[in-house]
Amino acid sequence: MHKKFLFVLRKPPFNGVSMQETLDSVLTIAAFDQAVSLLLLDDGVFQLKNGQQPERFGMKDTSAVFGALEIYDIHDIRAEVESLQERGLKPGDLCLPVREIYRKELAAYMKQFDVILAG
């Protein structure tokens, strides 16, 4: 059965190994032909910020994994407008194209998914 999965990313990058595990889950689910979308909220918008240097923190660079999302047919990546603005970011500051979504639209957007996972 084909299901729609939404991964909600709220944590900043380099916050332990949890992001790597989340990305592994994203790619695994997508590999089984399930529809996967990503939603960046709060400090999660920093996950895609250009110019990060994870090796300074002794962390693995996850930007290559984010770059592979397209290969796995993951094209629906959204960033909350207010989260970007509150952190002084614009979509052009991110390493992947994202669709902007306003906070007031989140509830309606999330209703279209069968499974919602926090990452």
PDB file of C-alpha atoms in Angstrom:
ATOM      1  CA  MET A   1       0.000   0.000   0.000  1.00  0.00           C
ATOM      2  CA  HIS A   2       1.280   3.418  -0.985  1.00  0.00           C
ATOM      3  CA  LYS A   3       1.456   5.897   1.902  1.00  0.00           C
ATOM      4  CA  LYS A   4       2.428   9.550   2.184  1.00  0.00           C
ATOM      5  CA  PHE A   5       5.100  10.294   4.794  1.00  0.00           C
ATOM      6  CA  LEU A   6       6.000  13.696   6.199  1.00  0.00           C
ATOM      7  CA  PHE A   7       9.222  14.182   8.135  1.00  0.00           C
ATOM      8  CA  VAL A   8       9.146  17.319  10.292  1.00  0.00           C
ATOM      9  CA  LEU A   9      12.663  18.582  10.961  1.00  0.00           C
ATOM     10  CA  ARG A  10      12.824  21.008  13.903  1.00  0.00           C
ATOM     11  CA  LYS A  11      16.314  20.504  15.320  1.00  0.00           C
ATOM     12  CA  PRO A  12      19.448  22.453  14.384  1.00  0.00           C
ATOM     13  CA  PRO A  13      22.207  20.693  12.485  1.00  0.00           C
ATOM     14  CA  PHE A  14      24.981  18.905  14.356  1.00  0.00           C
ATOM     15  CA  ASN A  15      22.677  18.096  17.249  1.00  0.00           C
ATOM     16  CA  GLY A  16      23.990  14.587  17.786  1.00  0.00           C
ATOM     17  CA  VAL A  17      23.442  11.699  15.396  1.00  0.00           C
ATOM     18  CA  SER A  18      19.676  12.085  15.227  1.00  0.00           C
ATOM     19  CA  MET A  19      19.705  13.929  11.867  1.00  0.00           C
ATOM     20  CA  GLN A  20      21.794  11.229  10.217  1.00  0.00           C
ATOM     21  CA  GLU A  21      19.365   8.604  11.526  1.00  0.00           C
ATOM     22  CA  THR A  22      16.402  10.646  10.318  1.00  0.00           C
ATOM     23  CA  LEU A  23      17.909  11.004   6.851  1.00  0.00           C
ATOM     24  CA  ASP A  24      18.604   7.278   6.757  1.00  0.00           C
ATOM     25  CA  SER A  25      14.906   6.690   7.519  1.00  0.00           C
ATOM     26  CA  VAL A  26      13.853   9.200   4.850  1.00  0.00           C
ATOM     27  CA  LEU A  27      15.915   7.449   2.174  1.00  0.00           C
ATOM     28  CA  THR A  28      14.874   3.957   3.274  1.00  0.00           C
ATOM     29  CA  ILE A  29      11.175   4.795   3.108  1.00  0.00           C
ATOM     30  CA  ALA A  30      11.600   6.547  -0.246  1.00  0.00           C
ATOM     31  CA  ALA A  31      13.504   3.533  -1.605  1.00  0.00           C
ATOM     32  CA  PHE A  32      10.326   1.475  -1.096  1.00  0.00           C
ATOM     33  CA  ASP A  33       8.394   3.778  -3.444  1.00  0.00           C
ATOM     34  CA  GLN A  34       6.591   5.635  -0.697  1.00  0.00           C
ATOM     35  CA  ALA A  35       5.879   9.356  -1.102  1.00  0.00           C
ATOM     36  CA  VAL A  36       8.149  11.323   1.238  1.00  0.00           C
ATOM     37  CA  SER A  37       8.047  15.040   2.004  1.00  0.00           C
ATOM     38  CA  LEU A  38      10.153  17.168   4.339  1.00  0.00           C
ATOM     39  CA  LEU A  39       8.996  20.121   6.414  1.00  0.00           C
ATOM     40  CA  LEU A  40      11.593  22.400   8.029  1.00  0.00           C
ATOM     41  CA  LEU A  41      10.373  24.251  11.111  1.00  0.00           C
ATOM     42  CA  ASP A  42      12.057  26.278  13.837  1.00  0.00           C
ATOM     43  CA  ASP A  43      15.830  25.603  13.968  1.00  0.00           C
ATOM     44  CA  GLY A  44      15.310  22.829  11.414  1.00  0.00           C
ATOM     45  CA  VAL A  45      15.615  25.478   8.688  1.00  0.00           C
ATOM     46  CA  PHE A  46      19.345  25.584   9.484  1.00  0.00           C
ATOM     47  CA  GLN A  47      19.649  21.980   8.217  1.00  0.00           C
ATOM     48  CA  LEU A  48      19.841  23.292   4.651  1.00  0.00           C
ATOM     49  CA  LYS A  49      21.840  26.475   5.283  1.00  0.00           C
ATOM     50  CA  ASN A  50      24.688  26.976   2.831  1.00  0.00           C
ATOM     51  CA  GLY A  51      28.294  27.045   4.020  1.00  0.00           C
ATOM     52  CA  GLN A  52      28.092  24.795   7.057  1.00  0.00           C
ATOM     53  CA  GLN A  53      31.276  23.157   8.330  1.00  0.00           C
ATOM     54  CA  PRO A  54      30.210  20.039  10.250  1.00  0.00           C
ATOM     55  CA  GLU A  55      33.748  18.751  10.551  1.00  0.00           C
ATOM     56  CA  ARG A  56      34.458  21.628  12.962  1.00  0.00           C
ATOM     57  CA  PHE A  57      32.047  19.897  15.342  1.00  0.00           C
ATOM     58  CA  GLY A  58      33.334  16.415  14.620  1.00  0.00           C
ATOM     59  CA  MET A  59      30.070  15.627  12.830  1.00  0.00           C
ATOM     60  CA  LYS A  60      29.313  13.944   9.531  1.00  0.00           C
ATOM     61  CA  ASP A  61      28.428  16.196   6.614  1.00  0.00           C
ATOM     62  CA  THR A  62      24.768  15.511   5.817  1.00  0.00           C
ATOM     63  CA  SER A  63      24.631  17.922   2.852  1.00  0.00           C
ATOM     64  CA  ALA A  64      25.489  15.077   0.461  1.00  0.00           C
ATOM     65  CA  VAL A  65      22.487  13.128   1.750  1.00  0.00           C
ATOM     66  CA  PHE A  66      20.236  16.146   1.284  1.00  0.00           C
ATOM     67  CA  GLY A  67      21.647  16.432  -2.240  1.00  0.00           C
ATOM     68  CA  ALA A  68      20.640  12.813  -2.907  1.00  0.00           C
ATOM     69  CA  LEU A  69      16.975  13.452  -2.086  1.00  0.00           C
ATOM     70  CA  GLU A  70      16.197  14.143  -5.740  1.00  0.00           C
ATOM     71  CA  ILE A  71      17.573  10.737  -6.769  1.00  0.00           C
ATOM     72  CA  TYR A  72      15.033   9.176  -4.379  1.00  0.00           C
ATOM     73  CA  ASP A  73      12.214  11.219  -5.930  1.00  0.00           C
ATOM     74  CA  ILE A  74      11.882  13.502  -2.906  1.00  0.00           C
ATOM     75  CA  HIS A  75      10.943  16.885  -4.314  1.00  0.00           C
ATOM     76  CA  ASP A  76       8.466  18.235  -1.770  1.00  0.00           C
ATOM     77  CA  ILE A  77      10.707  20.117   0.660  1.00  0.00           C
ATOM     78  CA  ARG A  78       9.029  22.966   2.484  1.00  0.00           C
ATOM     79  CA  ALA A  79      10.316  25.579   4.894  1.00  0.00           C
ATOM     80  CA  GLU A  80       8.083  27.588   7.162  1.00  0.00           C
ATOM     81  CA  VAL A  81       8.278  31.271   6.198  1.00  0.00           C
ATOM     82  CA  GLU A  82       8.153  32.494   9.793  1.00  0.00           C
ATOM     83  CA  SER A  83      10.947  30.131  10.879  1.00  0.00           C
ATOM     84  CA  LEU A  84      13.164  31.436   8.078  1.00  0.00           C
ATOM     85  CA  GLN A  85      12.361  35.072   8.874  1.00  0.00           C
ATOM     86  CA  GLU A  86      12.881  34.662  12.635  1.00  0.00           C
ATOM     87  CA  ARG A  87      16.382  33.321  11.902  1.00  0.00           C
ATOM     88  CA  GLY A  88      17.307  35.915   9.288  1.00  0.00           C
ATOM     89  CA  LEU A  89      17.262  33.408   6.417  1.00  0.00           C
ATOM     90  CA  LYS A  90      15.817  33.490   2.922  1.00  0.00           C
ATOM     91  CA  PRO A  91      15.214  30.512   0.603  1.00  0.00           C
ATOM     92  CA  GLY A  92      18.307  31.599  -1.371  1.00  0.00           C
ATOM     93  CA  ASP A  93      20.443  30.941   1.735  1.00  0.00           C
ATOM     94  CA  LEU A  94      19.607  27.234   1.551  1.00  0.00           C
ATOM     95  CA  CYS A  95      21.473  24.531  -0.375  1.00  0.00           C
ATOM     96  CA  LEU A  96      18.301  23.072  -1.919  1.00  0.00           C
ATOM     97  CA  PRO A  97      15.224  24.674  -3.439  1.00  0.00           C
ATOM     98  CA  VAL A  98      12.354  24.726  -0.973  1.00  0.00           C
ATOM     99  CA  ARG A  99       8.737  25.713  -1.198  1.00  0.00           C
ATOM    100  CA  GLU A 100       7.725  28.234   1.402  1.00  0.00           C
ATOM    101  CA  ILE A 101       4.725  27.581   3.607  1.00  0.00           C
ATOM    102  CA  TYR A 102       3.129  29.929   6.120  1.00  0.00           C
ATOM    103  CA  ARG A 103       2.467  28.848   9.708  1.00  0.00           C
ATOM    104  CA  LYS A 104      -1.286  29.295   9.228  1.00  0.00           C
ATOM    105  CA  GLU A 105      -1.198  26.737   6.365  1.00  0.00           C
ATOM    106  CA  LEU A 106       0.580  23.971   8.303  1.00  0.00           C
ATOM    107  CA  ALA A 107      -2.454  22.184   9.742  1.00  0.00           C
ATOM    108  CA  ALA A 108      -4.158  21.863   6.353  1.00  0.00           C
ATOM    109  CA  TYR A 109      -0.888  20.768   4.713  1.00  0.00           C
ATOM    110  CA  MET A 110      -0.238  18.082   7.335  1.00  0.00           C
ATOM    111  CA  LYS A 111      -3.718  16.567   6.938  1.00  0.00           C
ATOM    112  CA  GLN A 112      -2.790  15.162   3.527  1.00  0.00           C
ATOM    113  CA  PHE A 113      -0.219  12.735   5.025  1.00  0.00           C
ATOM    114  CA  ASP A 114      -0.805   9.215   6.302  1.00  0.00           C
ATOM    115  CA  VAL A 115       2.266   9.222   8.560  1.00  0.00           C
ATOM    116  CA  ILE A 116       3.997  12.179  10.235  1.00  0.00           C
ATOM    117  CA  LEU A 117       7.390  11.639  11.862  1.00  0.00           C
ATOM    118  CA  ALA A 118       9.487  14.062  13.888  1.00  0.00           C
ATOM    119  CA  GLY A 119      13.156  14.271  13.039  1.00  0.00           C
TER     120      GLY A 119
END
